PDB file of C-alpha atoms in Angstrom:
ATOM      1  CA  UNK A  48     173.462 149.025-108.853  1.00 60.00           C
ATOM      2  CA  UNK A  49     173.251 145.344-108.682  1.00 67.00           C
ATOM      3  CA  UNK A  50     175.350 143.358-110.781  1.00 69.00           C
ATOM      4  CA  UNK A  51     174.062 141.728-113.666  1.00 78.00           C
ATOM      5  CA  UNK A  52     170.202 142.205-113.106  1.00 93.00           C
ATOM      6  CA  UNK A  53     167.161 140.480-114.279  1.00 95.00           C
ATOM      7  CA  UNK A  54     165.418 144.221-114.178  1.00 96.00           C
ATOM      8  CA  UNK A  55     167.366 147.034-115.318  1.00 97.00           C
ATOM      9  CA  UNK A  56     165.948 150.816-115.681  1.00 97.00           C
ATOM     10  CA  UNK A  57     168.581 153.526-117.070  1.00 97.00           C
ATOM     11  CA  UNK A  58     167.283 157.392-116.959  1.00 97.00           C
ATOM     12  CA  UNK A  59     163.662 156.313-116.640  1.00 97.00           C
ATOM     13  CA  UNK A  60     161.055 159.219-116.527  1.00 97.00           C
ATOM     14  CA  UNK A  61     157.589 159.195-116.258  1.00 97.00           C
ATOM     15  CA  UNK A  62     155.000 161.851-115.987  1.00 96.00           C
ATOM     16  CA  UNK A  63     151.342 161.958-115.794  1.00 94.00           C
ATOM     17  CA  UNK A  64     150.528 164.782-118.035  1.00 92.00           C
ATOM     18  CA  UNK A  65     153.213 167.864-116.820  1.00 92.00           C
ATOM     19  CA  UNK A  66     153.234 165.908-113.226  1.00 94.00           C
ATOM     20  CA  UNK A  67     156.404 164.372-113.122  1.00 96.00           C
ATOM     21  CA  UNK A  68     156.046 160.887-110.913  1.00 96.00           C
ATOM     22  CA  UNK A  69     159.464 159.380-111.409  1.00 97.00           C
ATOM     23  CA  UNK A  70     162.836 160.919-111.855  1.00 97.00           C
ATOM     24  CA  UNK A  71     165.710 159.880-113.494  1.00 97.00           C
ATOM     25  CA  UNK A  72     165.757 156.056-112.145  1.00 97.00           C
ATOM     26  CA  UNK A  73     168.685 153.925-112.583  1.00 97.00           C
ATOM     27  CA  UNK A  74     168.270 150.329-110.727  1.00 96.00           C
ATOM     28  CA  UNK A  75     169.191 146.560-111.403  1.00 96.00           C
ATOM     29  CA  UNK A  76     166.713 143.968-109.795  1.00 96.00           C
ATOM     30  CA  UNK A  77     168.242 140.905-108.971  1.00 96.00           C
ATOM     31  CA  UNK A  78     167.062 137.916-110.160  1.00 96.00           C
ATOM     32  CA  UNK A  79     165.463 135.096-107.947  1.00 95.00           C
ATOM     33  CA  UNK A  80     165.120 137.538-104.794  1.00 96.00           C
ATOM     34  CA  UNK A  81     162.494 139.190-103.451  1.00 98.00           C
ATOM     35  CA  UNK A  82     162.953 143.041-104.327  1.00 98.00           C
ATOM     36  CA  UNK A  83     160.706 145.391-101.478  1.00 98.00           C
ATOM     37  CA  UNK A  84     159.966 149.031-103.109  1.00 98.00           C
ATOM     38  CA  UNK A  85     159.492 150.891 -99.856  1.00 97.00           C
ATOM     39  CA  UNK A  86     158.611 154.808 -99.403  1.00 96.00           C
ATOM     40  CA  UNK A  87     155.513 157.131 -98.270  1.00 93.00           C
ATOM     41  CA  UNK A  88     152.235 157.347-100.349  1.00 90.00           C
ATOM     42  CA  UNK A  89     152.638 158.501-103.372  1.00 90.00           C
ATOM     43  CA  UNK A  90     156.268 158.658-103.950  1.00 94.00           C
ATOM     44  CA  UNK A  91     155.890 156.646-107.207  1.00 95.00           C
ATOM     45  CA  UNK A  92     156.336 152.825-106.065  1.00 96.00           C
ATOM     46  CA  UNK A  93     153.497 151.336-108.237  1.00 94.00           C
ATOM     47  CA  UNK A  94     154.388 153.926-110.799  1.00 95.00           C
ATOM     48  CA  UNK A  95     158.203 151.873-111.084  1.00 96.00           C
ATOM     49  CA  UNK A  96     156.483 148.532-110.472  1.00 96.00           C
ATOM     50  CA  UNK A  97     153.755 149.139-113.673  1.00 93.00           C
ATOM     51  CA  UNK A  98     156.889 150.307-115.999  1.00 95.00           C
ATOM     52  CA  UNK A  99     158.286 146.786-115.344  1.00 95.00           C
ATOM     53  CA  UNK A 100     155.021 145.230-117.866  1.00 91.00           C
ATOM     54  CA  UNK A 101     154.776 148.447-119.538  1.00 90.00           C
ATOM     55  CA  UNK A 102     151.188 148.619-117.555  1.00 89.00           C
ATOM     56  CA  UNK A 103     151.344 152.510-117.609  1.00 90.00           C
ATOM     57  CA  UNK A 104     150.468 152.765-121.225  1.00 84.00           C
ATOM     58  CA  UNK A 105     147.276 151.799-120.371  1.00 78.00           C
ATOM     59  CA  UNK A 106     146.730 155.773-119.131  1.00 78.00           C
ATOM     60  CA  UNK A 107     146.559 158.081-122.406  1.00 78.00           C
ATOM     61  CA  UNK A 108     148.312 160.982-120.349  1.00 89.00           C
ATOM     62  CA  UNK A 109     151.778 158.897-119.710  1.00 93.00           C
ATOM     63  CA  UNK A 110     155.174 159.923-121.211  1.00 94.00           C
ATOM     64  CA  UNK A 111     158.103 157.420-120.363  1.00 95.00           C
ATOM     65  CA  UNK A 112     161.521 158.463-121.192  1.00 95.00           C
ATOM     66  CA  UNK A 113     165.085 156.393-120.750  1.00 95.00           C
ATOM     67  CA  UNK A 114     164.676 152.558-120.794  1.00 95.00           C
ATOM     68  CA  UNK A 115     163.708 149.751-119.012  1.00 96.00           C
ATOM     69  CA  UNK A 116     165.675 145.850-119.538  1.00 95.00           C
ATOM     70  CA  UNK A 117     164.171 142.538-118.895  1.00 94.00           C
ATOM     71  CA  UNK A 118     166.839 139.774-119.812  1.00 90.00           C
ATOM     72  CA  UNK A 119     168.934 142.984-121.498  1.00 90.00           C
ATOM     73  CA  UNK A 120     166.315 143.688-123.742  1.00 92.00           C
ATOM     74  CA  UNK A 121     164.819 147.272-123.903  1.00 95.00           C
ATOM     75  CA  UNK A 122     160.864 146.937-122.962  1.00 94.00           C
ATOM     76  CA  UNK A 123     160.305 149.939-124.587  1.00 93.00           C
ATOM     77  CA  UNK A 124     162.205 149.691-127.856  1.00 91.00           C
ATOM     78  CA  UNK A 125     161.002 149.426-131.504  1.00 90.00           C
ATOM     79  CA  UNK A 126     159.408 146.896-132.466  1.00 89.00           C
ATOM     80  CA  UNK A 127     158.985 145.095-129.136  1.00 91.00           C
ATOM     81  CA  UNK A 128     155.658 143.096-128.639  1.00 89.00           C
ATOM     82  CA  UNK A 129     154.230 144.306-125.675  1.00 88.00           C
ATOM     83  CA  UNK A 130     152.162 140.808-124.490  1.00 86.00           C
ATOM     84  CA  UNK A 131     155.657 139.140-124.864  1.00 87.00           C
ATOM     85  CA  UNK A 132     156.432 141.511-121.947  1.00 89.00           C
ATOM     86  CA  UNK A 133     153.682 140.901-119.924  1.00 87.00           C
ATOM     87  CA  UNK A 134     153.940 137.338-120.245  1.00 87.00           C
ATOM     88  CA  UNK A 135     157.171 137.236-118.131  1.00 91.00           C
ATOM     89  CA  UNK A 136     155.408 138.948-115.346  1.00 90.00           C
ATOM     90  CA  UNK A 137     152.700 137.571-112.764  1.00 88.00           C
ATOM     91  CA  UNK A 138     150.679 140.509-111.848  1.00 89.00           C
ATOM     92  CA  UNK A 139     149.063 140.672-108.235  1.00 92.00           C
ATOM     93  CA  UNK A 140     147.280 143.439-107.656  1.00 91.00           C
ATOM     94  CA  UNK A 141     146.552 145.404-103.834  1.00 89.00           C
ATOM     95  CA  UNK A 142     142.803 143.299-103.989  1.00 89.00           C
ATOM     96  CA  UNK A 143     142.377 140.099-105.503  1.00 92.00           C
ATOM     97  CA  UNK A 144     140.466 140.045-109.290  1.00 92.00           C
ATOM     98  CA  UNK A 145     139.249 136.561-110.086  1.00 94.00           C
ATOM     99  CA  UNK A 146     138.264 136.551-113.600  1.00 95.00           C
ATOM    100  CA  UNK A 147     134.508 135.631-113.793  1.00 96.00           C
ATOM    101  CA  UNK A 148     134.482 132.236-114.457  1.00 97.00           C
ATOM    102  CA  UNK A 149     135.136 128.916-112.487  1.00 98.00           C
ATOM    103  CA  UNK A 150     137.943 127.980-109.593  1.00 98.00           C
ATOM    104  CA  UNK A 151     139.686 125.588-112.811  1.00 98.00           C
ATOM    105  CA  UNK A 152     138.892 128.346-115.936  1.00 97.00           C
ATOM    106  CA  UNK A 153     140.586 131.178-113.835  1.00 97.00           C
ATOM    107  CA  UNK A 154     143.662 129.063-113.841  1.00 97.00           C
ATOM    108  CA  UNK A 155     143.522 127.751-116.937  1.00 97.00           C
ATOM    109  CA  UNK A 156     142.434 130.847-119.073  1.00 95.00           C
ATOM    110  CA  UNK A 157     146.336 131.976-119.623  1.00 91.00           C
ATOM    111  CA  UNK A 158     147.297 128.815-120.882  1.00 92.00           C
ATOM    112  CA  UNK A 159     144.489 128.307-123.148  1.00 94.00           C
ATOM    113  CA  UNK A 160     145.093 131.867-124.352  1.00 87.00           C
ATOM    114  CA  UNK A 161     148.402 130.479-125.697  1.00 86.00           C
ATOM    115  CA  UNK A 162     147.414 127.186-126.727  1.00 89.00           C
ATOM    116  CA  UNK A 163     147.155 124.913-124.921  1.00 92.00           C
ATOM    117  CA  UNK A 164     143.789 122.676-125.232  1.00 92.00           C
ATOM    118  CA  UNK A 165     144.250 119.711-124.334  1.00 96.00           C
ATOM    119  CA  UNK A 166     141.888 119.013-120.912  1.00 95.00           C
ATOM    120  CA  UNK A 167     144.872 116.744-119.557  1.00 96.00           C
ATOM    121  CA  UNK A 168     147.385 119.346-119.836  1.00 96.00           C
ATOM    122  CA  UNK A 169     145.179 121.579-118.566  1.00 96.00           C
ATOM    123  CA  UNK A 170     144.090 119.671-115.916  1.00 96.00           C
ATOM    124  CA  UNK A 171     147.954 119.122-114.630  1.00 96.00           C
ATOM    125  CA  UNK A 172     148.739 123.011-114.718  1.00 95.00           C
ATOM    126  CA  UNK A 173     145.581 123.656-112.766  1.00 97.00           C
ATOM    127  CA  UNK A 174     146.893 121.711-110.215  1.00 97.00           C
ATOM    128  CA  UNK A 175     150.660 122.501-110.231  1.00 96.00           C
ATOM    129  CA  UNK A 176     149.672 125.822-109.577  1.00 96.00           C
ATOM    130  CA  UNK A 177     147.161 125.650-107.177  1.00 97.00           C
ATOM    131  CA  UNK A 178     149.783 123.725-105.005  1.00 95.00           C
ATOM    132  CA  UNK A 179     152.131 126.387-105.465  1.00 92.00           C
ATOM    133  CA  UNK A 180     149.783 129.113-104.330  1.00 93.00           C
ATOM    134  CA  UNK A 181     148.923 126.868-101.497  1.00 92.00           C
ATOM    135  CA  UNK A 182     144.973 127.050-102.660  1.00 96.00           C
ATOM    136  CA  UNK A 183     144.916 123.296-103.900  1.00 97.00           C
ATOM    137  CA  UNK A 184     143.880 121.331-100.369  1.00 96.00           C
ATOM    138  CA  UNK A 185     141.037 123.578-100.620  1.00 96.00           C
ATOM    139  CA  UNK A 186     139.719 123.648-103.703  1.00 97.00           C
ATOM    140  CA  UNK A 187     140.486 120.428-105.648  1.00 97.00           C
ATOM    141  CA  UNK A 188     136.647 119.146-105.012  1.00 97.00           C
ATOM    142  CA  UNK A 189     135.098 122.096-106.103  1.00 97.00           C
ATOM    143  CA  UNK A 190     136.776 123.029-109.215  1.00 98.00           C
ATOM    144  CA  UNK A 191     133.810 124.143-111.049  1.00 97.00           C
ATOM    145  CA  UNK A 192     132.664 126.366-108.309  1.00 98.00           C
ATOM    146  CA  UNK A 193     132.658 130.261-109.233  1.00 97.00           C
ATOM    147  CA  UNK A 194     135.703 131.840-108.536  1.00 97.00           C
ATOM    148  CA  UNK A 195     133.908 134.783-106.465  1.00 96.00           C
ATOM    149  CA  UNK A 196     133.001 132.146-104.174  1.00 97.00           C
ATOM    150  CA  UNK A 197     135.953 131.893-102.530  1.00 97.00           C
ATOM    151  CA  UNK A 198     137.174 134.120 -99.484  1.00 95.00           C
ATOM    152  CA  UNK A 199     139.247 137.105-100.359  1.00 94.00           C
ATOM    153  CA  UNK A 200     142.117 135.684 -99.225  1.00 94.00           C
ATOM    154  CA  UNK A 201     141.585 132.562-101.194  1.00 95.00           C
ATOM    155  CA  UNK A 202     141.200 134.892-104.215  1.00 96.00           C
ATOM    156  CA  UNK A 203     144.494 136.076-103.405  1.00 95.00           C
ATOM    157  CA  UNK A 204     145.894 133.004-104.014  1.00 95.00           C
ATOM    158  CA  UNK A 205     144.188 131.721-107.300  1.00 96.00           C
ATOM    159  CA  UNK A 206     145.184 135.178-108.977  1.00 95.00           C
ATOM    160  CA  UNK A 207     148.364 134.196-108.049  1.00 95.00           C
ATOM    161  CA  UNK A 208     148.043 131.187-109.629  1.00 95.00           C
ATOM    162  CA  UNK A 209     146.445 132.548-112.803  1.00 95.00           C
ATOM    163  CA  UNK A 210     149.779 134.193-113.070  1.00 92.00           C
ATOM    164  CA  UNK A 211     151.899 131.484-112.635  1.00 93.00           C
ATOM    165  CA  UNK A 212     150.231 129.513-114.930  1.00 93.00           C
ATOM    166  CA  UNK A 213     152.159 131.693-117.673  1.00 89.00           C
ATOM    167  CA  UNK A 214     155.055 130.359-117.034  1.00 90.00           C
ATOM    168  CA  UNK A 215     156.413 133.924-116.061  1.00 93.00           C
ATOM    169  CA  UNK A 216     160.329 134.847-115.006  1.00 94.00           C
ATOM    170  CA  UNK A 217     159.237 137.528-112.629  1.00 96.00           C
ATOM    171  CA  UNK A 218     156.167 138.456-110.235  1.00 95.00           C
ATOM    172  CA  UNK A 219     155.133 142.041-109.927  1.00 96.00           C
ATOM    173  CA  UNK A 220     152.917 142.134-106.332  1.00 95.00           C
ATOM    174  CA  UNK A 221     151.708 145.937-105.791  1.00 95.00           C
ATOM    175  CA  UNK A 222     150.977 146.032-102.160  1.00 94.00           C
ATOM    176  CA  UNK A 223     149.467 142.260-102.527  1.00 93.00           C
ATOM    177  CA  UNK A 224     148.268 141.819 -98.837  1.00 93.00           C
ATOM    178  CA  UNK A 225     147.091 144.668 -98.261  1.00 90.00           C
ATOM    179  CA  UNK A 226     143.260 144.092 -98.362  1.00 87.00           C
ATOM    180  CA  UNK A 227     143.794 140.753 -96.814  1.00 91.00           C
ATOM    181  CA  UNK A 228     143.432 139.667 -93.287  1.00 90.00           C
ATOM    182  CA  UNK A 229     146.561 138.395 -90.784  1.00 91.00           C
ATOM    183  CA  UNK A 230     146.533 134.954 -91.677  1.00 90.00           C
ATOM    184  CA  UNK A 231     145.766 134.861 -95.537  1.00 90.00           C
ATOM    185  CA  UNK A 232     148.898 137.737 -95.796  1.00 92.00           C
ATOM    186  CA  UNK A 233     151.092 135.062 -94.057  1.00 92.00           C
ATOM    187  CA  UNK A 234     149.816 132.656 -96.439  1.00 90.00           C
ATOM    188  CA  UNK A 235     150.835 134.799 -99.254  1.00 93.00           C
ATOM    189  CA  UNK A 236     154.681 135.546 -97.787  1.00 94.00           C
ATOM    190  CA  UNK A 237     155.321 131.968 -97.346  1.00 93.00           C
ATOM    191  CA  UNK A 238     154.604 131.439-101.041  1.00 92.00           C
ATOM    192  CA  UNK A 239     157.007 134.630-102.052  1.00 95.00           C
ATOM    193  CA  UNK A 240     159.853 132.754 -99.762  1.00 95.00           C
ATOM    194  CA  UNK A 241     159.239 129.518-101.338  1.00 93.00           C
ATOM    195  CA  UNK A 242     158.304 131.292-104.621  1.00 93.00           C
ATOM    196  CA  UNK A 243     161.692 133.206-104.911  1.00 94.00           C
ATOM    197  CA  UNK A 244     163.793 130.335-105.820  1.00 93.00           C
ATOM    198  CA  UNK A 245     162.070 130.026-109.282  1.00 94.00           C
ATOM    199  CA  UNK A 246     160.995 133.186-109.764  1.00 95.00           C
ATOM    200  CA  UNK A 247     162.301 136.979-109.432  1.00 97.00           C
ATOM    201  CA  UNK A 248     159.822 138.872-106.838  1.00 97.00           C
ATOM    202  CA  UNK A 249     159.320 143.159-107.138  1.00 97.00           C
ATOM    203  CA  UNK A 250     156.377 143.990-104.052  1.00 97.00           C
ATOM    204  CA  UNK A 251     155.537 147.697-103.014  1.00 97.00           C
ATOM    205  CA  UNK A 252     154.708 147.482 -99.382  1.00 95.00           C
ATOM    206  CA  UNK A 253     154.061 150.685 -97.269  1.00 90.00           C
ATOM    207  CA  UNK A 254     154.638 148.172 -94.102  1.00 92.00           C
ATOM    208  CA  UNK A 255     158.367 148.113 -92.923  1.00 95.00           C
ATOM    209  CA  UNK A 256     157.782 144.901 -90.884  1.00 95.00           C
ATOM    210  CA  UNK A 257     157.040 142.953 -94.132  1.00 96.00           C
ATOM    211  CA  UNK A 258     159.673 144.255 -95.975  1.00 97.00           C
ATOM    212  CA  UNK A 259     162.237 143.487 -93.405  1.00 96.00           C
ATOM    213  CA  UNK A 260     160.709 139.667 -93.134  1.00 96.00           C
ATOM    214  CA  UNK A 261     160.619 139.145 -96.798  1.00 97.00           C
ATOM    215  CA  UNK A 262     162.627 141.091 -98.804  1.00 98.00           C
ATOM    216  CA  UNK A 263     166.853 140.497 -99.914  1.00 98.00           C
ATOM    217  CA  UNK A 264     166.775 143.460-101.673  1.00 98.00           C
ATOM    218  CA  UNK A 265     165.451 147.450-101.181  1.00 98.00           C
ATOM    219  CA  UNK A 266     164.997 150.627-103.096  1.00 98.00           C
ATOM    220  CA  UNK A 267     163.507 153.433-100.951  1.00 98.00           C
ATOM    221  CA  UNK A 268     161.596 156.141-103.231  1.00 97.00           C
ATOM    222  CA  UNK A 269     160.491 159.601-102.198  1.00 96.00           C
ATOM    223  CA  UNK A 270     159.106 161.893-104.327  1.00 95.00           C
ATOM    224  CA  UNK A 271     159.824 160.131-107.247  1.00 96.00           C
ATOM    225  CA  UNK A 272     163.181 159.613-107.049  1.00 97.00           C
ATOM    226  CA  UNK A 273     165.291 156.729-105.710  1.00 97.00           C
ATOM    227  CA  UNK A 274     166.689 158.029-102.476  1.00 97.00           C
ATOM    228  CA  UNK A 275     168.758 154.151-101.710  1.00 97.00           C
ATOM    229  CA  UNK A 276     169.034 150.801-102.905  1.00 97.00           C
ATOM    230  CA  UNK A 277     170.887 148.019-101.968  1.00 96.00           C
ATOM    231  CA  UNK A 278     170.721 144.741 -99.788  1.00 97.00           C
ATOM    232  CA  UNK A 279     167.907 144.525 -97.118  1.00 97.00           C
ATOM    233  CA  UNK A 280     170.267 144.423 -94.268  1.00 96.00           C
ATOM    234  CA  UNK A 281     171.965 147.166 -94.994  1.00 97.00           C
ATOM    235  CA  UNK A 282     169.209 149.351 -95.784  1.00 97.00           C
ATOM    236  CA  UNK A 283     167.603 148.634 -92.516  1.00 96.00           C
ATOM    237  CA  UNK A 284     170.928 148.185 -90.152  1.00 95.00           C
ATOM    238  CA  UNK A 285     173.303 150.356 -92.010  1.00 96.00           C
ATOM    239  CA  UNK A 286     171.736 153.102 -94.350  1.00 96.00           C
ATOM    240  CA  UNK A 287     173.806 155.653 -95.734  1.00 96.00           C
ATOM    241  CA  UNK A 288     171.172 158.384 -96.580  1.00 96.00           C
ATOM    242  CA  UNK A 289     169.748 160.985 -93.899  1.00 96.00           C
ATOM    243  CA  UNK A 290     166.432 160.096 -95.483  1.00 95.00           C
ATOM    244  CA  UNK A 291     166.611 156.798 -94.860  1.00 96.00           C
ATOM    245  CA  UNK A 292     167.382 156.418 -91.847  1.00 95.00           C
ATOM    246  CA  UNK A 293     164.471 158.902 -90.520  1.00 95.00           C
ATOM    247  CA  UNK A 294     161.955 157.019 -92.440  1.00 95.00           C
ATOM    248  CA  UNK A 295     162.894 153.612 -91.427  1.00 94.00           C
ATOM    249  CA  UNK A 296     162.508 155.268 -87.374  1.00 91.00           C
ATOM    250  CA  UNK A 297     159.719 157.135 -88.801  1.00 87.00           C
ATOM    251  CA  UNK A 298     160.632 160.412 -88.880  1.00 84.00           C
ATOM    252  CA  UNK A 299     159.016 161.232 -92.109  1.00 79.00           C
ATOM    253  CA  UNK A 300     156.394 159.054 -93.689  1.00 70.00           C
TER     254      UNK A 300
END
């Protein structure tokens, strides 16, 4: 396990009813990396990446068991406020949600939420963060437009910046390119490289080649349970498990 994470999940459990989805995890995610959860479909990756924001409790039928840390506090402990939580993570989800509302309001909705008001404030986190998520050049003169107006990739980006407009420590990205075409996903792993040095980065990706581009840092899942963790380059040139290695040459998928 990494030392001295940002993320930190001891003996976490999760089922979905009596279907048990992840077993007995124990990982560290370092900070200010880009972490890659890699494995088949269904082997629990967004399962781990919603028990980061304690998102899973939004499903009735969810038991969680052991503990997950964020700064070395227990997520799931007594007493803790669970929109504290979520405000330290940046959601992006596999296809884009722009809130319905304007380009600006989608941005500035977080902030407002927790109080800011004043338009010039405002105004100067609107476009901090459109110019980190790269949307700014192409948007700044129609500001007021609806946010479904833009192209899906474009949506991409202002979710991202909705998020980042939070002021959060980490960014959760659930197979974030996914429904996007070539160039808009490029668009979006640029802003994870440049993105990393402020912020820490968890993505589940189901494509090897992106994980190997982007991330420092790899646990491989497979039926729930971590099979390896540990830097990117040795997870992809060196892996210790069998299981592993034949999914990387795609043995088993």
């Amino acid at each position: 396990m990494t030392t001295n994470p940002h993320i930190r999940a001891d003996r976490l459990n999760v089922y979905y009813g009596r279907e048990q989805a992840l077993k007995n995890i124990s990982i560290g995610i370092p900070a200010n990396r880009i972490t890659a959860i890699i494995g088949p479909s269904g082997c629990g990756k967004s399962t781990l990446l919603k028990s980061f924001n304690r998102l899973l409790e939004t499903n009735e039928q969810v038991t969680i068991s052991g503990s997950v840390s964020v700064d070395g506090e227990n997520i799931y402990g007594q007493g803790v406020e669970v929109t504290a939580v979520r405000k330290k993570m940046g959601l992006l989800s596999q296809r884009p949600y722009p809130l319905p509302m304007s380009i600006y309001d989608n941005v500035a909705f977080g902030p407002r939420l927790y109080g800011i008001k004043k338009k010039q404030a405002l105004d100067e986190l609107v476009e901090r963060h459109l110019k980190q998520s790269s949307l700014w050049q192409e948007v700044h003169h129609r500001l007021n437009d609806p946010a479904s107006s833009l192209s899906i990739g474009q949506q991409q980006r202002l979710c991202l910046a909705r998020g980042l407009a939070v002021e959060p420590e980490i960014i959760l990205g659930d197979e974030p390119t996914s429904a996007l075409d070539p160039a808009s996903s490029q668009r979006i792993e640029q802003r994870f490289l440049e993105l990393k040095n402020d912020y820490t980065i968890i993505i589940v990706t189901h494509i090897l080649r992106q994980a190997r581009r982007l991330a420092d840092y790899i646990i491989f899942l497979y039926m729930g349970e971590v099979i390896e963790a540990g830097p990117a380059r040795e997870i992809f040139e060196h892996p210790k498990e069998k299981m592993t290695r034949e999914y990387i040459n795609g043995t088993i998928s």
